[in-house]
Amino acid sequence: MKNFTYYRPTTVEQAVSLLGKEWGKAEMLAGGTDLLDLQKEYVARPDAVVSLGSLGSLGGIHVGEKQPPVITIGAGTKLSEIAADATLKQYCSALTTAAGEVGGPQIRNMGTLGGNLCQRNRCWYFRDEKVVCLLKGSDKCYALDGENRYHAVFTKGHKCVIVNPSTLAPALIALGATAEIQGPAGKKRTVKLADFFQAPASATEREHVLAPNEILLSVKIEAQAGGKSASYEVRQKQSYDWPLVQAAVAFTLKGDQVSGVKIVLGHVAPTPVVASDAASKIEGKAITEETAQAAGEAAALGANPLSQNAYKVKLIAVAVKRALLTAAGAKKYWEV
């Protein structure tokens, strides 16, 4: 690990002032479950590490007074807190399910909301200190012609075929969440979570739209009366693994008909994919085996898999179908 200067600011303003105007010079440390690995692998080589652990304002889940409430989750809130929160379970079950399935208990007790949203990708070429890939200064994405069984299947227009690694992102996007961000001079801005992620194509870009000297403060969700949501992951193994495919869904249920349907796919593209065509297939209808399957098949349309990951196309349809059925309260026949 390269030597670095460690800072522990007590205010957001101090933390922002310690960050530079370009990526790589300074890194933020929250739970450390990702950054420390990157440093030990010499993928991250910052001159300064800015700890956010003393910024109490970044933690906690705050529920508004009106009903249904506006819920604000601090970026420093632990994943285990999100998974266990009763209000979030009531109004945002997709989010609590997703948070409860991240890693193992140790990771969930250290990892934070902000860290999960802003973590670097898990591509093995990017993580190999000896490989200079597109995101480390080269002009080549080695996954295009190399080992790519865990990479993107929605690849059109992308120079780099990583998958976005955040498990909370699809759920938050489906729930219509927004992010509050602070930069220099106390300047704040609000970004829809659907617009928070980008597909990086060089070493000067990250997987999100934050500037190098900006900090994610919180995420806000406006709960919906009669709102239902669910997240479903397909994994190679059930313990301590990233999903192969994830689907998060949200809608309002009146009688047996759904409205305001949102379907978001994770781990299939460099950014979470909002499957609008799939949502339109089920809008205004009752969720049944047939309608859920039709929506799942529509969500997989447009996929352009690589040489080793065509299996993900079928998994997309399965994940969407099961997420919709779960949100509607159907019996989970796939669970033994």
Short mmCIF file of C-alpha atoms in Angstrom, two decimals:
data_model
loop_
_atom_site.label_atom_id
_atom_site.label_comp_id
_atom_site.label_asym_id
_atom_site.label_seq_id
_atom_site.Cartn_x
_atom_site.Cartn_y
_atom_site.Cartn_z
CA MET A 1 0.00 0.00 0.00
CA LYS A 2 1.30 3.44 -0.90
CA ASN A 3 1.90 5.81 2.03
CA PHE A 4 -0.77 8.48 2.46
CA THR A 5 -1.80 11.31 4.77
CA TYR A 6 -4.86 10.50 6.87
CA TYR A 7 -7.39 13.24 7.66
CA ARG A 8 -10.35 13.05 10.03
CA PRO A 9 -12.45 16.21 9.54
CA THR A 10 -15.36 17.06 11.83
CA THR A 11 -17.54 18.95 9.33
CA VAL A 12 -18.62 18.36 5.74
CA GLU A 13 -17.05 21.68 4.76
CA GLN A 14 -13.68 20.57 6.13
CA ALA A 15 -13.96 17.26 4.32
CA VAL A 16 -14.75 18.93 1.00
CA SER A 17 -11.81 21.31 1.38
CA LEU A 18 -9.45 18.32 1.67
CA LEU A 19 -10.56 16.85 -1.64
CA GLY A 20 -8.85 17.74 -4.89
CA LYS A 21 -10.16 18.76 -8.30
CA GLU A 22 -9.08 15.53 -9.99
CA TRP A 23 -9.70 11.89 -9.20
CA GLY A 24 -7.07 9.78 -7.48
CA LYS A 25 -5.24 12.38 -5.41
CA ALA A 26 -7.60 12.09 -2.43
CA GLU A 27 -10.09 9.36 -1.55
CA MET A 28 -12.98 9.35 0.92
CA LEU A 29 -13.11 6.63 3.57
CA ALA A 30 -16.49 5.57 4.96
CA GLY A 31 -16.76 1.92 5.99
CA GLY A 32 -13.57 1.06 4.10
CA THR A 33 -14.90 -2.21 2.70
CA ASP A 34 -13.97 -1.17 -0.85
CA LEU A 35 -11.25 1.49 -0.58
CA LEU A 36 -8.90 -0.56 1.57
CA ASP A 37 -9.03 -3.43 -0.91
CA LEU A 38 -8.28 -1.06 -3.77
CA GLN A 39 -5.32 0.39 -1.87
CA LYS A 40 -3.90 -3.02 -0.99
CA GLU A 41 -4.18 -4.00 -4.66
CA TYR A 42 -2.43 -0.73 -5.71
CA VAL A 43 -5.42 0.19 -7.85
CA ALA A 44 -6.11 3.22 -5.62
CA ARG A 45 -2.95 5.16 -4.72
CA PRO A 46 -4.17 8.35 -3.04
CA ASP A 47 -1.89 10.90 -1.43
CA ALA A 48 -4.65 11.65 1.09
CA VAL A 49 -7.42 9.62 2.69
CA VAL A 50 -10.27 11.69 4.12
CA SER A 51 -12.26 9.83 6.76
CA LEU A 52 -15.98 10.58 6.98
CA GLY A 53 -16.39 8.65 10.22
CA SER A 54 -16.61 11.74 12.43
CA LEU A 55 -19.31 13.44 10.35
CA GLY A 56 -22.36 12.64 12.44
CA SER A 57 -24.57 14.63 10.07
CA LEU A 58 -24.13 11.93 7.42
CA GLY A 59 -25.74 9.19 9.50
CA GLY A 60 -29.25 8.24 10.44
CA ILE A 61 -32.70 7.65 8.97
CA HIS A 62 -35.10 10.59 9.34
CA VAL A 63 -38.84 10.12 8.79
CA GLY A 64 -41.01 13.14 7.99
CA GLU A 65 -44.23 13.84 9.86
CA LYS A 66 -46.70 13.77 6.98
CA GLN A 67 -48.22 10.49 5.82
CA PRO A 68 -47.01 8.83 3.75
CA PRO A 69 -43.67 10.21 4.92
CA VAL A 70 -40.65 11.64 3.18
CA ILE A 71 -37.72 9.52 4.33
CA THR A 72 -34.15 10.86 4.33
CA ILE A 73 -31.26 8.42 4.72
CA GLY A 74 -27.82 9.84 5.51
CA ALA A 75 -25.01 8.67 3.27
CA GLY A 76 -23.12 7.40 6.31
CA THR A 77 -25.95 5.13 7.44
CA LYS A 78 -24.85 1.52 7.79
CA LEU A 79 -26.41 -1.08 5.52
CA SER A 80 -27.45 -3.12 8.55
CA GLU A 81 -29.45 -0.14 9.86
CA ILE A 82 -31.23 0.26 6.53
CA ALA A 83 -32.06 -3.45 6.38
CA ALA A 84 -33.55 -3.44 9.88
CA ASP A 85 -35.48 -0.15 9.87
CA ALA A 86 -39.23 -0.70 10.44
CA THR A 87 -40.40 2.36 8.48
CA LEU A 88 -38.29 1.45 5.48
CA LYS A 89 -39.61 -2.11 5.63
CA GLN A 90 -43.15 -0.73 5.52
CA TYR A 91 -42.71 1.71 2.65
CA CYS A 92 -39.51 0.66 0.84
CA SER A 93 -39.21 -3.11 1.10
CA ALA A 94 -37.15 -3.28 -2.10
CA LEU A 95 -34.47 -1.22 -0.37
CA THR A 96 -34.42 -3.15 2.91
CA THR A 97 -34.28 -6.45 1.03
CA ALA A 98 -31.39 -5.23 -1.12
CA ALA A 99 -29.49 -3.87 1.90
CA GLY A 100 -30.02 -7.11 3.81
CA GLU A 101 -28.48 -9.18 1.02
CA VAL A 102 -25.24 -7.23 0.61
CA GLY A 103 -22.19 -9.31 1.53
CA GLY A 104 -22.23 -10.85 5.00
CA PRO A 105 -23.01 -9.41 8.46
CA GLN A 106 -19.53 -7.93 8.83
CA ILE A 107 -19.81 -6.05 5.54
CA ARG A 108 -23.32 -4.79 6.33
CA ASN A 109 -22.22 -3.56 9.76
CA MET A 110 -19.36 -1.56 8.21
CA GLY A 111 -20.60 -0.65 4.73
CA THR A 112 -22.62 2.54 4.22
CA LEU A 113 -25.30 3.79 1.87
CA GLY A 114 -22.89 6.25 0.26
CA GLY A 115 -20.18 3.65 -0.08
CA ASN A 116 -22.53 1.21 -1.76
CA LEU A 117 -23.67 3.82 -4.28
CA CYS A 118 -20.18 5.18 -5.00
CA GLN A 119 -18.08 2.01 -4.95
CA ARG A 120 -15.79 1.18 -7.85
CA ASN A 121 -16.64 -1.58 -10.29
CA ARG A 122 -15.70 -5.21 -9.70
CA CYS A 123 -14.21 -6.03 -13.11
CA TRP A 124 -11.25 -8.35 -12.59
CA TYR A 125 -9.21 -6.50 -15.22
CA PHE A 126 -9.74 -3.21 -13.42
CA ARG A 127 -8.94 -4.81 -10.06
CA ASP A 128 -5.68 -6.38 -11.30
CA GLU A 129 -2.84 -3.98 -10.49
CA LYS A 130 -0.80 -5.32 -13.42
CA VAL A 131 -3.49 -4.66 -16.04
CA VAL A 132 -3.78 -1.15 -17.47
CA CYS A 133 -7.35 -1.16 -18.77
CA LEU A 134 -9.51 1.58 -20.24
CA LEU A 135 -10.38 2.97 -16.81
CA LYS A 136 -6.72 3.08 -15.78
CA GLY A 137 -5.33 5.01 -18.74
CA SER A 138 -5.29 2.52 -21.62
CA ASP A 139 -7.40 2.64 -24.78
CA LYS A 140 -8.60 -0.97 -24.43
CA CYS A 141 -11.33 -2.78 -22.49
CA TYR A 142 -9.95 -6.30 -22.12
CA ALA A 143 -13.32 -7.76 -21.18
CA LEU A 144 -14.68 -7.20 -24.68
CA ASP A 145 -12.61 -10.09 -26.04
CA GLY A 146 -11.49 -11.72 -22.78
CA GLU A 147 -13.10 -13.30 -19.73
CA ASN A 148 -16.49 -11.60 -19.56
CA ARG A 149 -19.00 -14.00 -18.03
CA TYR A 150 -19.91 -11.52 -15.26
CA HIS A 151 -19.88 -8.40 -17.41
CA ALA A 152 -22.58 -6.33 -19.11
CA VAL A 153 -25.18 -7.67 -21.53
CA PHE A 154 -26.48 -4.22 -22.44
CA THR A 155 -23.29 -3.20 -24.20
CA LYS A 156 -24.34 -1.02 -27.13
CA GLY A 157 -22.49 2.29 -27.12
CA HIS A 158 -20.26 1.38 -24.18
CA LYS A 159 -16.47 1.36 -24.58
CA CYS A 160 -16.17 -0.30 -21.16
CA VAL A 161 -18.47 -3.24 -20.34
CA ILE A 162 -18.35 -3.25 -16.55
CA VAL A 163 -21.55 -3.72 -14.57
CA ASN A 164 -22.55 -1.19 -11.96
CA PRO A 165 -21.89 -2.94 -8.63
CA SER A 166 -24.40 -1.15 -6.40
CA THR A 167 -27.17 -3.37 -5.06
CA LEU A 168 -29.05 -0.46 -3.48
CA ALA A 169 -29.13 1.63 -6.66
CA PRO A 170 -31.84 -0.30 -8.58
CA ALA A 171 -34.15 -0.25 -5.56
CA LEU A 172 -33.63 3.46 -4.92
CA ILE A 173 -34.18 4.34 -8.57
CA ALA A 174 -37.38 2.28 -8.65
CA LEU A 175 -38.55 4.14 -5.54
CA GLY A 176 -37.91 7.52 -7.21
CA ALA A 177 -35.16 8.57 -4.81
CA THR A 178 -33.07 11.72 -5.09
CA ALA A 179 -29.55 12.41 -3.84
CA GLU A 180 -28.30 15.54 -2.10
CA ILE A 181 -24.70 16.46 -2.90
CA GLN A 182 -22.39 19.12 -1.44
CA GLY A 183 -19.36 20.68 -3.07
CA PRO A 184 -16.99 23.59 -2.37
CA ALA A 185 -18.21 26.79 -0.72
CA GLY A 186 -21.18 24.93 0.76
CA LYS A 187 -22.85 24.65 -2.63
CA LYS A 188 -25.46 21.88 -2.73
CA ARG A 189 -27.33 20.23 -5.58
CA THR A 190 -30.00 17.57 -5.88
CA VAL A 191 -29.82 14.77 -8.46
CA LYS A 192 -32.35 12.08 -9.25
CA LEU A 193 -30.85 8.66 -8.48
CA ALA A 194 -31.83 7.68 -12.02
CA ASP A 195 -29.34 10.33 -13.22
CA PHE A 196 -26.68 9.71 -10.58
CA PHE A 197 -24.78 6.99 -12.47
CA GLN A 198 -22.77 7.14 -15.66
CA ALA A 199 -20.79 4.75 -17.83
CA PRO A 200 -17.10 5.64 -17.38
CA ALA A 201 -14.85 5.43 -20.40
CA SER A 202 -11.52 6.74 -19.08
CA ALA A 203 -9.40 7.12 -15.96
CA THR A 204 -10.79 10.63 -15.45
CA GLU A 205 -14.33 9.37 -14.88
CA ARG A 206 -16.05 7.43 -12.15
CA GLU A 207 -19.19 5.29 -12.11
CA HIS A 208 -21.21 8.24 -10.80
CA VAL A 209 -21.63 11.95 -11.57
CA LEU A 210 -19.97 13.31 -8.43
CA ALA A 211 -17.09 15.71 -9.02
CA PRO A 212 -13.81 14.82 -7.26
CA ASN A 213 -14.49 17.51 -4.63
CA GLU A 214 -18.14 16.67 -3.93
CA ILE A 215 -19.66 14.52 -1.18
CA LEU A 216 -22.92 12.60 -1.22
CA LEU A 217 -24.87 13.79 1.83
CA SER A 218 -28.12 11.84 1.77
CA VAL A 219 -30.80 10.10 -0.24
CA LYS A 220 -34.46 11.10 -0.04
CA ILE A 221 -37.50 8.93 -0.80
CA GLU A 222 -41.10 10.17 -0.98
CA ALA A 223 -43.15 7.20 0.17
CA GLN A 224 -46.33 6.46 -1.75
CA ALA A 225 -49.72 5.52 -0.32
CA GLY A 226 -50.43 1.97 -1.43
CA GLY A 227 -46.89 1.66 -2.71
CA LYS A 228 -45.43 -1.80 -3.18
CA SER A 229 -41.85 -2.71 -4.07
CA ALA A 230 -39.47 -5.63 -4.18
CA SER A 231 -35.91 -6.53 -5.13
CA TYR A 232 -34.89 -9.91 -6.47
CA GLU A 233 -31.32 -11.09 -7.06
CA VAL A 234 -30.00 -14.09 -8.96
CA ARG A 235 -26.65 -15.20 -7.56
CA GLN A 236 -24.21 -17.97 -8.31
CA LYS A 237 -24.16 -18.73 -4.62
CA GLN A 238 -26.31 -17.30 -1.86
CA SER A 239 -23.57 -16.35 0.59
CA TYR A 240 -21.28 -13.36 0.21
CA ASP A 241 -21.60 -12.84 -3.53
CA TRP A 242 -22.52 -10.08 -5.96
CA PRO A 243 -25.65 -10.71 -7.99
CA LEU A 244 -25.41 -11.95 -11.55
CA VAL A 245 -28.66 -10.10 -12.25
CA GLN A 246 -30.93 -7.97 -10.08
CA ALA A 247 -34.40 -6.57 -10.67
CA ALA A 248 -36.09 -3.94 -8.49
CA VAL A 249 -39.72 -3.00 -9.02
CA ALA A 250 -42.11 -0.46 -7.51
CA PHE A 251 -45.74 0.39 -8.19
CA THR A 252 -48.99 1.51 -6.59
CA LEU A 253 -51.63 -1.16 -6.12
CA LYS A 254 -55.34 -0.31 -6.29
CA GLY A 255 -57.56 -3.36 -6.11
CA ASP A 256 -55.72 -5.83 -8.30
CA GLN A 257 -54.41 -3.26 -10.79
CA VAL A 258 -51.01 -1.60 -10.72
CA SER A 259 -50.03 1.93 -11.73
CA GLY A 260 -46.85 3.99 -11.77
CA VAL A 261 -44.82 0.85 -12.50
CA LYS A 262 -41.04 1.16 -12.43
CA ILE A 263 -38.69 -1.71 -13.26
CA VAL A 264 -34.93 -1.26 -12.84
CA LEU A 265 -32.24 -3.80 -13.68
CA GLY A 266 -28.91 -4.08 -11.89
CA HIS A 267 -25.60 -5.80 -12.69
CA VAL A 268 -26.33 -6.03 -16.41
CA ALA A 269 -24.86 -2.75 -17.70
CA PRO A 270 -22.37 -0.03 -16.70
CA THR A 271 -25.31 1.80 -15.11
CA PRO A 272 -28.61 0.57 -13.67
CA VAL A 273 -31.10 0.07 -16.52
CA VAL A 274 -34.60 1.56 -16.29
CA ALA A 275 -36.76 -0.91 -18.23
CA SER A 276 -39.56 1.43 -19.34
CA ASP A 277 -40.87 -0.87 -22.07
CA ALA A 278 -41.20 -3.71 -19.58
CA ALA A 279 -43.07 -1.46 -17.16
CA SER A 280 -45.52 -0.47 -19.88
CA LYS A 281 -46.34 -4.15 -20.46
CA ILE A 282 -47.88 -4.41 -17.01
CA GLU A 283 -49.13 -0.86 -16.36
CA GLY A 284 -52.83 -0.87 -15.50
CA LYS A 285 -53.02 -4.65 -15.32
CA ALA A 286 -53.20 -7.24 -12.58
CA ILE A 287 -49.94 -8.98 -11.77
CA THR A 288 -50.26 -12.62 -12.71
CA GLU A 289 -47.82 -15.29 -13.80
CA GLU A 290 -48.55 -14.38 -17.42
CA THR A 291 -48.28 -10.60 -17.14
CA ALA A 292 -45.18 -10.80 -14.95
CA GLN A 293 -43.54 -13.14 -17.44
CA ALA A 294 -44.38 -10.82 -20.34
CA ALA A 295 -42.81 -7.90 -18.47
CA GLY A 296 -39.71 -9.97 -17.74
CA GLU A 297 -39.28 -10.95 -21.36
CA ALA A 298 -39.71 -7.32 -22.44
CA ALA A 299 -37.02 -6.24 -19.97
CA ALA A 300 -34.49 -8.51 -21.68
CA LEU A 301 -35.11 -7.07 -25.14
CA GLY A 302 -32.21 -5.05 -26.47
CA ALA A 303 -29.58 -7.07 -24.66
CA ASN A 304 -26.38 -7.57 -26.65
CA PRO A 305 -24.43 -10.15 -24.64
CA LEU A 306 -20.74 -10.82 -24.89
CA SER A 307 -19.10 -14.13 -25.74
CA GLN A 308 -19.56 -15.74 -22.31
CA ASN A 309 -22.59 -14.14 -20.64
CA ALA A 310 -25.65 -14.80 -22.80
CA TYR A 311 -27.09 -16.74 -19.84
CA LYS A 312 -27.84 -13.38 -18.20
CA VAL A 313 -30.55 -12.61 -20.74
CA LYS A 314 -32.76 -15.41 -19.41
CA LEU A 315 -31.96 -14.42 -15.83
CA ILE A 316 -33.25 -10.89 -16.48
CA ALA A 317 -36.67 -12.25 -17.40
CA VAL A 318 -36.70 -14.50 -14.34
CA ALA A 319 -35.60 -11.75 -11.94
CA VAL A 320 -38.21 -9.26 -13.18
CA LYS A 321 -41.01 -11.82 -13.05
CA ARG A 322 -40.16 -12.87 -9.50
CA ALA A 323 -39.69 -9.29 -8.28
CA LEU A 324 -43.14 -8.34 -9.60
CA LEU A 325 -44.80 -11.38 -8.06
CA THR A 326 -43.05 -10.74 -4.74
CA ALA A 327 -44.14 -7.09 -4.65
CA ALA A 328 -47.72 -8.13 -5.40
CA GLY A 329 -47.69 -10.54 -2.47
CA ALA A 330 -47.82 -13.75 -4.50
CA LYS A 331 -46.58 -16.99 -3.01
CA LYS A 332 -42.87 -17.49 -3.64
CA TYR A 333 -43.13 -20.90 -5.29
CA TRP A 334 -39.43 -20.78 -6.22
CA GLU A 335 -38.37 -20.95 -2.57
CA VAL A 336 -38.10 -24.41 -1.08
#
